[in-house]
Coordinates of C-alpha atoms in Angstrom, one line a residue:
Chain A
X75 CA 53.6 89.1 -50.5
X76 CA 51.8 87.8 -47.3
X77 CA 51.4 90.9 -45.7
X78 CA 49.2 92.6 -48.1
X79 CA 47.3 89.3 -48.3
X80 CA 46.5 89.8 -44.4
X81 CA 45.2 93.3 -45.4
X82 CA 42.9 92.1 -47.8
X83 CA 41.7 89.6 -45.2
X84 CA 39.9 92.6 -42.8
X85 CA 37.2 91.1 -40.7
X86 CA 34.1 92.5 -41.2
X87 CA 30.3 91.3 -41.0
X88 CA 28.1 92.2 -44.2
X89 CA 25.0 94.6 -42.8
X90 CA 24.2 94.1 -46.5
X91 CA 23.6 90.1 -46.5
X92 CA 20.4 89.2 -45.3
X93 CA 19.4 88.3 -48.8
X94 CA 16.7 85.7 -47.6
X95 CA 14.0 88.4 -46.9
X96 CA 13.2 90.0 -50.0
X97 CA 10.8 92.4 -47.7
X98 CA 14.6 94.1 -46.4
X99 CA 15.9 95.2 -50.5
X100 CA 19.7 94.2 -48.9
X101 CA 20.6 94.0 -52.5
X102 CA 19.4 97.2 -53.4
X103 CA 20.8 98.8 -49.8
X104 CA 23.8 100.3 -52.0
X105 CA 21.9 101.8 -54.2
X106 CA 19.7 103.7 -52.3
X107 CA 21.9 104.8 -49.8
X108 CA 24.5 106.3 -52.7
X109 CA 20.8 107.7 -54.3
X110 CA 20.2 109.5 -50.8
X111 CA 23.8 110.6 -50.1
X112 CA 23.2 112.8 -53.4
X113 CA 20.1 114.1 -52.6
X114 CA 21.5 115.0 -49.2
X115 CA 24.2 116.7 -50.7
X116 CA 21.5 118.7 -53.0
X117 CA 18.9 119.6 -49.7
X118 CA 21.4 120.2 -46.7
X119 CA 21.0 123.0 -44.7
X120 CA 24.4 125.0 -44.8
X121 CA 27.0 124.7 -42.1
X122 CA 27.8 128.3 -42.1
X123 CA 24.9 129.6 -41.4
X124 CA 25.3 130.8 -38.0
X125 CA 28.2 133.1 -39.4
X126 CA 27.2 134.0 -42.4
X127 CA 23.2 134.5 -41.7
X128 CA 22.0 135.0 -38.6
X129 CA 23.2 138.1 -36.2
X130 CA 20.7 137.9 -33.6
X131 CA 20.2 134.6 -32.3
X132 CA 23.4 131.7 -31.4
X133 CA 24.2 128.3 -31.6
X134 CA 23.7 127.8 -27.8
X135 CA 20.2 129.4 -28.4
X136 CA 19.4 126.5 -31.7
X137 CA 20.9 124.0 -29.2
X138 CA 18.0 125.2 -26.2
X139 CA 15.4 125.2 -28.8
X140 CA 16.1 121.9 -30.2
X141 CA 16.2 120.4 -26.2
X142 CA 13.1 122.1 -25.9
X143 CA 11.4 120.3 -29.0
X144 CA 12.8 116.6 -28.0
X145 CA 10.2 117.1 -24.7
X146 CA 7.1 118.9 -27.2
X147 CA 7.9 116.3 -29.3
X148 CA 7.6 113.4 -26.7
X149 CA 4.7 115.6 -25.0
X150 CA 2.6 115.1 -27.8
X151 CA 3.7 111.2 -28.8
X152 CA 5.2 112.6 -31.8
X153 CA 7.0 109.7 -34.6
X154 CA 11.1 110.6 -34.3
X155 CA 10.7 111.6 -37.9
X156 CA 8.7 114.1 -37.1
X157 CA 11.3 115.9 -34.7
X158 CA 14.1 115.4 -37.3
X159 CA 12.0 116.4 -39.7
X160 CA 11.9 120.1 -37.9
X161 CA 15.0 120.5 -36.7
X162 CA 16.2 119.8 -40.9
X163 CA 13.4 122.2 -41.3
X164 CA 14.7 124.8 -39.0
X165 CA 17.6 125.0 -39.9
X166 CA 17.2 125.5 -43.7
X167 CA 15.7 128.2 -42.8
X168 CA 18.1 129.7 -40.7
X169 CA 20.4 129.5 -44.0
X170 CA 18.4 131.5 -46.0
X171 CA 16.7 134.3 -43.7
X172 CA 17.6 136.0 -41.0
X173 CA 15.6 136.3 -37.8
X174 CA 15.1 137.9 -34.1
X175 CA 15.7 135.7 -31.1
X176 CA 12.1 136.9 -30.0
X177 CA 10.9 134.8 -33.1
X178 CA 12.7 131.8 -32.9
X179 CA 10.2 129.4 -30.7
X180 CA 7.4 130.7 -33.1
X181 CA 9.8 129.1 -36.0
X182 CA 11.0 126.2 -33.9
X183 CA 7.0 125.3 -33.4
X184 CA 6.2 126.7 -36.8
X185 CA 8.6 124.0 -38.5
X186 CA 6.8 121.1 -35.9
X187 CA 3.6 121.8 -36.9
X188 CA 4.6 121.5 -41.0
X189 CA 6.9 118.3 -40.1
X190 CA 3.8 116.5 -38.5
X191 CA 1.5 118.0 -40.6
X192 CA 3.6 116.0 -43.1
X193 CA 4.5 112.7 -41.5
X194 CA 2.3 112.5 -38.8
X195 CA -1.5 110.1 -38.5
X196 CA -2.8 112.7 -36.9
X197 CA -1.2 116.4 -36.7
X198 CA -1.5 118.0 -33.4
X199 CA -3.9 120.9 -34.2
X200 CA -2.0 124.9 -34.0
X201 CA -3.5 125.4 -30.6
X202 CA -1.9 122.4 -28.8
X203 CA 1.8 124.2 -30.4
X204 CA 0.7 127.9 -28.9
X205 CA -0.3 126.0 -25.7
X206 CA 2.9 124.4 -25.6
X207 CA 4.6 127.6 -25.8
X208 CA 2.7 129.1 -22.7
X209 CA 0.4 131.4 -25.7
X210 CA 4.0 133.4 -26.3
X211 CA 2.7 133.4 -30.3
X212 CA -1.0 133.7 -31.2
X213 CA -2.5 131.1 -33.9
X214 CA -2.4 134.0 -36.3
X215 CA 1.5 134.4 -36.3
X216 CA 1.6 130.9 -36.5
X217 CA -0.5 131.0 -39.6
X218 CA 1.7 133.7 -40.7
X219 CA 5.5 131.5 -40.2
X220 CA 3.6 128.1 -42.4
X221 CA 3.2 130.1 -45.4
X222 CA 6.8 131.9 -44.4
X223 CA 8.2 128.7 -44.0
X224 CA 6.6 127.5 -46.7
X225 CA 7.5 129.4 -49.0
X226 CA 10.8 130.1 -48.4
X227 CA 11.4 125.9 -48.3
X228 CA 9.7 125.7 -51.5
X229 CA 8.1 122.4 -50.3
X230 CA 10.8 120.5 -50.2
X231 CA 9.8 118.4 -47.7
X232 CA 11.0 115.1 -48.8
X233 CA 15.2 115.4 -48.3
X234 CA 17.0 113.1 -46.0
X235 CA 16.9 113.8 -42.3
X236 CA 19.4 112.7 -39.8
X237 CA 16.6 109.9 -39.3
X238 CA 17.5 108.6 -43.1
X239 CA 20.7 107.5 -42.0
X240 CA 21.1 106.4 -37.7
X241 CA 18.8 103.6 -39.2
X242 CA 21.9 102.4 -40.9
X243 CA 24.5 103.6 -38.9
X244 CA 23.4 101.4 -35.9
X245 CA 22.9 98.1 -37.6
X246 CA 26.6 99.0 -38.7
X247 CA 27.4 99.5 -35.5
X248 CA 25.7 96.4 -34.1
X249 CA 26.5 94.1 -36.9
X250 CA 26.8 91.3 -34.1
X251 CA 23.7 91.5 -32.8
X252 CA 21.0 89.2 -33.7
X253 CA 18.0 91.6 -34.4
X254 CA 18.7 95.2 -34.4
X255 CA 18.2 97.6 -31.6
X256 CA 15.5 100.4 -32.7
X257 CA 16.1 102.1 -29.8
X258 CA 18.3 104.4 -30.0
X259 CA 16.6 105.6 -33.0
Chain B
X234 CA 2.5 135.9 -56.3
X235 CA 4.6 138.7 -56.9
X236 CA 6.9 137.3 -59.1
X237 CA 3.7 136.3 -61.6
X238 CA 1.5 138.3 -64.4
X239 CA -2.1 137.0 -64.2
X240 CA -2.8 137.4 -67.9
X241 CA -6.3 135.7 -68.8
X242 CA -8.8 132.8 -66.9
X243 CA -8.7 129.6 -69.1
X244 CA -11.2 128.5 -66.5
X245 CA -12.2 128.0 -62.7
X246 CA -8.8 128.4 -60.4
X247 CA -6.1 127.9 -62.9
X248 CA -5.1 130.9 -64.9
X249 CA -2.4 132.1 -67.7
X250 CA -0.5 133.6 -66.4
X251 CA 3.5 135.0 -67.3
X252 CA 6.3 134.6 -64.6
X253 CA 8.4 138.2 -65.0
X254 CA 11.8 136.9 -63.6
X255 CA 12.1 134.8 -66.9
X256 CA 8.8 135.5 -69.5
X257 CA 8.1 132.7 -69.9
X258 CA 4.5 131.7 -70.3
X259 CA 3.2 129.8 -67.3
X260 CA -0.7 127.8 -66.1
X261 CA -1.5 128.5 -62.4
X262 CA -3.8 126.8 -61.0
X263 CA -5.1 128.2 -57.7
X264 CA -5.9 125.6 -54.9
X265 CA -8.4 127.3 -51.9
X266 CA -8.6 125.3 -48.5
X267 CA -9.8 126.9 -45.0
X268 CA -7.6 129.2 -43.2
X269 CA -8.0 127.8 -39.9
X270 CA -5.5 125.6 -39.3
X271 CA -2.8 126.5 -41.9
X272 CA -2.5 124.5 -45.5
X273 CA -3.7 120.8 -45.1
X274 CA -1.2 117.9 -44.1
X275 CA -2.8 116.0 -47.4
X276 CA -1.8 119.2 -49.5
X277 CA 1.7 119.6 -48.1
X278 CA 2.3 115.6 -49.1
X279 CA 0.7 115.9 -52.6
X280 CA 3.0 118.8 -53.5
X281 CA 5.7 117.4 -51.8
X282 CA 5.3 114.2 -54.3
X283 CA 4.5 116.8 -57.2
X284 CA 7.5 117.9 -57.0
X285 CA 10.0 115.1 -57.1
X286 CA 8.0 113.8 -60.8
X287 CA 10.2 114.8 -63.7
X288 CA 9.4 113.2 -67.0
X289 CA 9.8 114.5 -70.0
X290 CA 6.1 113.3 -71.1
X291 CA 4.6 115.0 -67.6
X292 CA 3.7 118.9 -66.8
X293 CA 6.5 120.3 -64.9
X294 CA 5.5 122.0 -62.2
X295 CA 8.2 124.6 -61.9
X296 CA 6.4 126.4 -58.8
X297 CA 4.6 126.3 -55.4
X298 CA 3.5 129.9 -54.1
X299 CA 1.9 129.7 -50.9
X300 CA -1.0 132.8 -51.5
X301 CA -1.4 133.4 -47.8
X302 CA -4.1 136.3 -48.1
X303 CA -5.9 134.6 -50.2
X304 CA -5.4 130.7 -47.8
X305 CA -4.7 129.5 -51.3
X306 CA -1.9 127.5 -52.7
X307 CA -0.6 128.3 -56.8
X308 CA 0.6 125.2 -58.4
X309 CA 3.2 126.9 -61.6
X310 CA 3.4 125.0 -64.3
X311 CA 4.8 125.2 -67.9
X312 CA 2.4 126.1 -70.2
X313 CA 1.4 124.8 -73.5
X314 CA -1.2 125.3 -75.9
X315 CA -2.5 122.8 -77.5
X316 CA -4.4 119.9 -76.3
X317 CA -4.8 117.1 -77.9
X318 CA -8.8 117.2 -78.2
X319 CA -7.6 121.2 -80.6
X320 CA -4.7 119.2 -81.4
X321 CA -7.1 116.5 -83.7
X322 CA -9.9 120.0 -84.9
X323 CA -6.3 121.8 -85.9
X324 CA -3.8 118.4 -87.9
X325 CA -6.8 115.8 -89.0
X326 CA -4.4 114.5 -91.8
X327 CA -1.4 114.8 -89.0
X328 CA -3.1 112.4 -87.5
X329 CA -4.4 110.2 -90.2
X330 CA -0.2 109.0 -89.7
X331 CA -0.3 105.3 -88.4
X332 CA 3.0 106.3 -87.2
X333 CA 1.9 109.2 -85.4
X334 CA -1.1 107.6 -83.6
X335 CA 2.1 105.6 -82.3
X336 CA 4.5 108.3 -81.5
X337 CA 2.2 110.1 -79.4
X338 CA 0.1 106.3 -78.1
X339 CA 3.8 105.4 -77.3
X340 CA 4.7 109.1 -75.4
X341 CA 1.1 108.7 -73.2
X342 CA 2.0 105.1 -72.3
X343 CA 5.3 106.0 -70.7
X344 CA 3.9 109.4 -69.0
X345 CA 1.4 106.6 -67.2
X346 CA 4.2 104.1 -66.4
X347 CA 5.7 106.8 -64.9
X348 CA 2.8 107.6 -62.5
X349 CA 2.2 104.1 -61.8
X350 CA 6.1 103.3 -60.6
X351 CA 5.6 105.8 -57.5
X352 CA 2.2 104.2 -57.5
X353 CA 0.5 107.0 -58.3
X354 CA -3.0 106.8 -60.2
X355 CA -3.3 109.8 -62.8
X356 CA -7.3 109.3 -62.4
X357 CA -7.8 112.3 -65.0
X358 CA -6.2 111.4 -67.9
X359 CA -8.6 112.3 -70.8
X360 CA -7.6 114.0 -74.3
X361 CA -8.2 117.9 -72.8
X362 CA -5.2 116.8 -70.6
X363 CA -3.1 116.0 -73.1
X364 CA -1.1 118.8 -74.7
X365 CA 1.4 118.5 -77.7
X366 CA 3.7 120.3 -78.9
X367 CA 3.0 121.0 -83.0
X368 CA 6.4 121.6 -83.7
X369 CA 7.6 118.1 -82.4
X370 CA 4.4 116.0 -81.5
X371 CA 6.0 115.8 -78.1
X372 CA 3.7 114.7 -75.5
X373 CA 2.7 115.7 -72.3
X374 CA 0.3 114.7 -69.9
X375 CA -0.9 117.1 -67.0
X376 CA -2.1 116.6 -63.6
X377 CA -3.7 120.0 -62.6
X378 CA -7.1 118.4 -62.1
X379 CA -6.1 115.8 -60.1
X380 CA -5.2 117.6 -56.3
X381 CA -8.7 119.1 -57.3
X382 CA -10.9 115.9 -56.8
X383 CA -9.0 115.0 -53.8
X384 CA -10.3 118.0 -52.3
X385 CA -14.2 118.0 -53.9
X386 CA -13.6 122.0 -53.5
X387 CA -14.4 123.1 -57.0
X388 CA -17.4 121.3 -59.2
X389 CA -16.8 120.5 -62.5
X390 CA -16.9 123.0 -64.6
X391 CA -19.5 122.6 -67.2
X392 CA -17.1 123.6 -70.2
X393 CA -14.9 121.1 -69.9
X394 CA -14.9 118.2 -71.9
X395 CA -17.2 115.6 -70.3
X396 CA -14.3 113.3 -68.8
X397 CA -16.3 110.0 -67.7
X398 CA -16.3 109.4 -71.7
X399 CA -12.9 108.2 -70.3
X400 CA -13.5 106.4 -67.2
X401 CA -13.3 102.8 -66.7
X402 CA -16.1 100.8 -65.8
X403 CA -15.2 100.0 -62.5
X404 CA -14.8 103.7 -61.1
X405 CA -18.3 104.1 -63.0
X406 CA -19.3 100.9 -60.0
X407 CA -18.1 103.0 -57.4
X408 CA -15.5 100.1 -56.8
X409 CA -13.7 101.4 -53.9
X410 CA -10.7 99.2 -54.6
X411 CA -9.7 101.0 -57.8
X412 CA -5.7 100.7 -59.2
X413 CA -3.6 101.7 -62.1
X414 CA -5.8 99.8 -64.3
X415 CA -7.9 103.4 -64.6
X416 CA -5.2 105.4 -65.9
X417 CA -4.3 102.1 -68.6
X418 CA -8.3 102.0 -69.4
X419 CA -7.9 105.7 -70.3
X420 CA -5.2 105.3 -72.4
X421 CA -7.2 102.9 -75.0
X422 CA -10.4 105.0 -75.0
X423 CA -7.6 107.8 -75.8
X424 CA -6.0 105.3 -78.2
X425 CA -9.2 104.9 -80.1
X426 CA -9.9 108.2 -80.2
X427 CA -7.1 109.1 -81.7
X428 CA -7.5 106.3 -84.8
X429 CA -11.5 107.3 -85.5
X430 CA -10.8 111.5 -84.6
X431 CA -14.2 110.7 -82.4
X432 CA -15.1 109.3 -78.9
X433 CA -15.2 105.4 -78.8
X434 CA -17.7 105.6 -75.3
X435 CA -19.8 108.4 -76.3
X436 CA -22.5 108.6 -74.2
X437 CA -25.1 111.4 -73.7
X438 CA -24.5 111.9 -69.9
X439 CA -22.0 109.4 -67.5
X440 CA -25.4 107.5 -65.8
X441 CA -26.1 105.8 -69.7
X442 CA -21.6 105.2 -69.6
X443 CA -22.0 102.4 -68.8
X444 CA -24.4 100.4 -71.1
X445 CA -22.9 102.4 -73.7
X446 CA -19.3 100.4 -72.5
X447 CA -21.3 97.2 -72.4
X448 CA -22.9 97.6 -75.6
X449 CA -19.3 97.8 -77.5
X450 CA -16.7 95.5 -74.8
X451 CA -20.5 93.4 -74.0
X452 CA -22.3 93.0 -70.3
X453 CA -20.3 91.5 -67.6
X454 CA -20.6 88.0 -67.2
X455 CA -18.7 85.6 -65.2
X456 CA -16.5 84.0 -67.3
X457 CA -15.4 87.7 -68.7
X458 CA -15.5 89.4 -65.1
X459 CA -15.4 87.1 -62.3
X460 CA -17.0 88.5 -59.5
X461 CA -18.5 91.5 -61.2
X462 CA -22.4 90.8 -59.7
X463 CA -20.8 90.6 -56.6
X464 CA -19.5 94.4 -57.1
X465 CA -21.9 95.5 -58.6
X466 CA -25.7 94.6 -57.7
X467 CA -27.3 96.6 -60.6
X468 CA -25.7 94.1 -62.7
X469 CA -29.6 92.6 -63.9
X470 CA -31.2 95.5 -65.1
X471 CA -28.9 96.1 -67.9
X472 CA -29.7 94.7 -71.1
X473 CA -26.9 91.5 -72.2
X474 CA -25.0 92.5 -75.3
X475 CA -21.8 91.0 -76.6
X476 CA -18.8 92.7 -77.2
X477 CA -18.8 93.6 -80.8
X478 CA -16.2 93.8 -83.4
X479 CA -13.7 95.8 -82.4
X480 CA -12.1 95.9 -86.2
X481 CA -15.1 97.1 -87.0
X482 CA -15.2 100.3 -84.8
X483 CA -11.5 101.6 -84.8
X484 CA -11.3 101.6 -88.2
X485 CA -7.7 101.9 -90.1
X486 CA -5.9 100.4 -87.3
X487 CA -3.3 97.8 -88.4
X488 CA -4.2 94.1 -86.7
X489 CA -1.2 94.6 -84.2
X490 CA -3.1 97.8 -83.0
X491 CA -6.7 96.2 -82.8
X492 CA -4.7 93.6 -80.5
X493 CA -3.0 96.3 -78.1
X494 CA -6.7 98.0 -77.8
X495 CA -8.0 94.9 -76.6
X496 CA -5.6 94.5 -73.7
X497 CA -5.9 98.3 -73.1
X498 CA -9.7 97.6 -72.9
X499 CA -9.6 95.0 -71.1
X500 CA -13.4 94.5 -68.6
X501 CA -11.8 93.0 -65.5
X502 CA -8.7 95.6 -63.9
X503 CA -6.9 92.5 -62.7
X504 CA -7.1 91.0 -66.4
X505 CA -6.3 94.8 -68.1
X506 CA -2.3 95.2 -68.8
X507 CA 0.0 97.8 -67.5
X508 CA 1.1 100.8 -69.2
X509 CA 4.4 99.2 -68.9
X510 CA 3.8 95.7 -70.5
X511 CA 1.6 97.3 -73.1
X512 CA 5.0 99.4 -73.8
X513 CA 6.9 96.2 -74.6
X514 CA 3.4 94.8 -76.9
X515 CA 4.8 94.3 -80.5
X516 CA 2.7 97.5 -82.2
X517 CA 5.6 98.8 -80.6
X518 CA 8.0 97.1 -82.0
X519 CA 8.3 98.2 -86.4

């Protein structure tokens, strides 16, 4: 009948239809994102770690820390991938290990140090990360924390982060635009 | 590190150990680094990549331990006892069976093409890094040599087998733009060695290796390797050799195998067969 015919004719723009540019690999987009979503399920931090694992730090403290790290990443001109990976590392660590509030900022800069080493062409030095905390922590404390994070997370840094999906969501949201804007990433 | 107990030293930086949780024997590879900036970023990237490697013909990286007090990372691999060198020595008769050779070569090529699908060059494929389980004839390549080559921290172990016998000519002339083709060359060398049970290009030193290769495969000319004289400016000091007949050097190998060997040991890396193409060669058809 007529109603079902109308229902199947939903008007949408297929964002994977630009098969003209082979470098965009749009024909594989569906498979790639299926894989990424499967990988995300394996690697993502627990959603309730604040209630189950942490007793001293709170959600708002984590929020303040992340806001501050956004500023640090701007100060040191780090790529967005580093920032998102930093947040992923912090959350993964907090999912598995209890930490005191005095050490939360140390965890933050250490995770940013590791993420920079993984993502950046030229990562800031440990001194620079200590400096930005007004030298609250010493270099050896950072190195020590780095060892703890690496051992706890077992060098699993190739997990998809928010950033991995943001590009595609933005593309879908701006499907009518001629060229996708990258400013929001 | 409390999870593992060291049992014996295999060579510098490589140990046999026991996992106290699973009672499994493991191989522990220790990589040192300068302690001033924590774990180097290159090592972090490297290990992340190694952990993504999962293949039936590649020795699995089980665990990574950051050994802070000693500024080193310990890579924990599954342990296998018999490498290809000792396998040939212990089971010379098994190695005479053409089907065994074919099956082992297929597994090496599967491992190599897996590495190459990640755009990774193994760089050190040789019999000492190729392990075989005698019960099932399952072959596994290990990669615990190559993180070291990136860091150049350890010098070569004098007891170690002469790795240069398996090096591709483009590596020996120190051409900077080497590719996955260098692994294919090494596989070709191993293929010949499995048949004859001795290395095909056995020079006395790395210095003589190139001359040895030229003496068997022929000195490259503008026809066989376009542009080689520009890559290697000492070419003129080598005598001009004609290629030898591989059928006479690698006796007992069927004609299809000789053809594949020629393609694996093609001098110009641009013309060399890829691991994936080699798996489709007629040699493996029956």
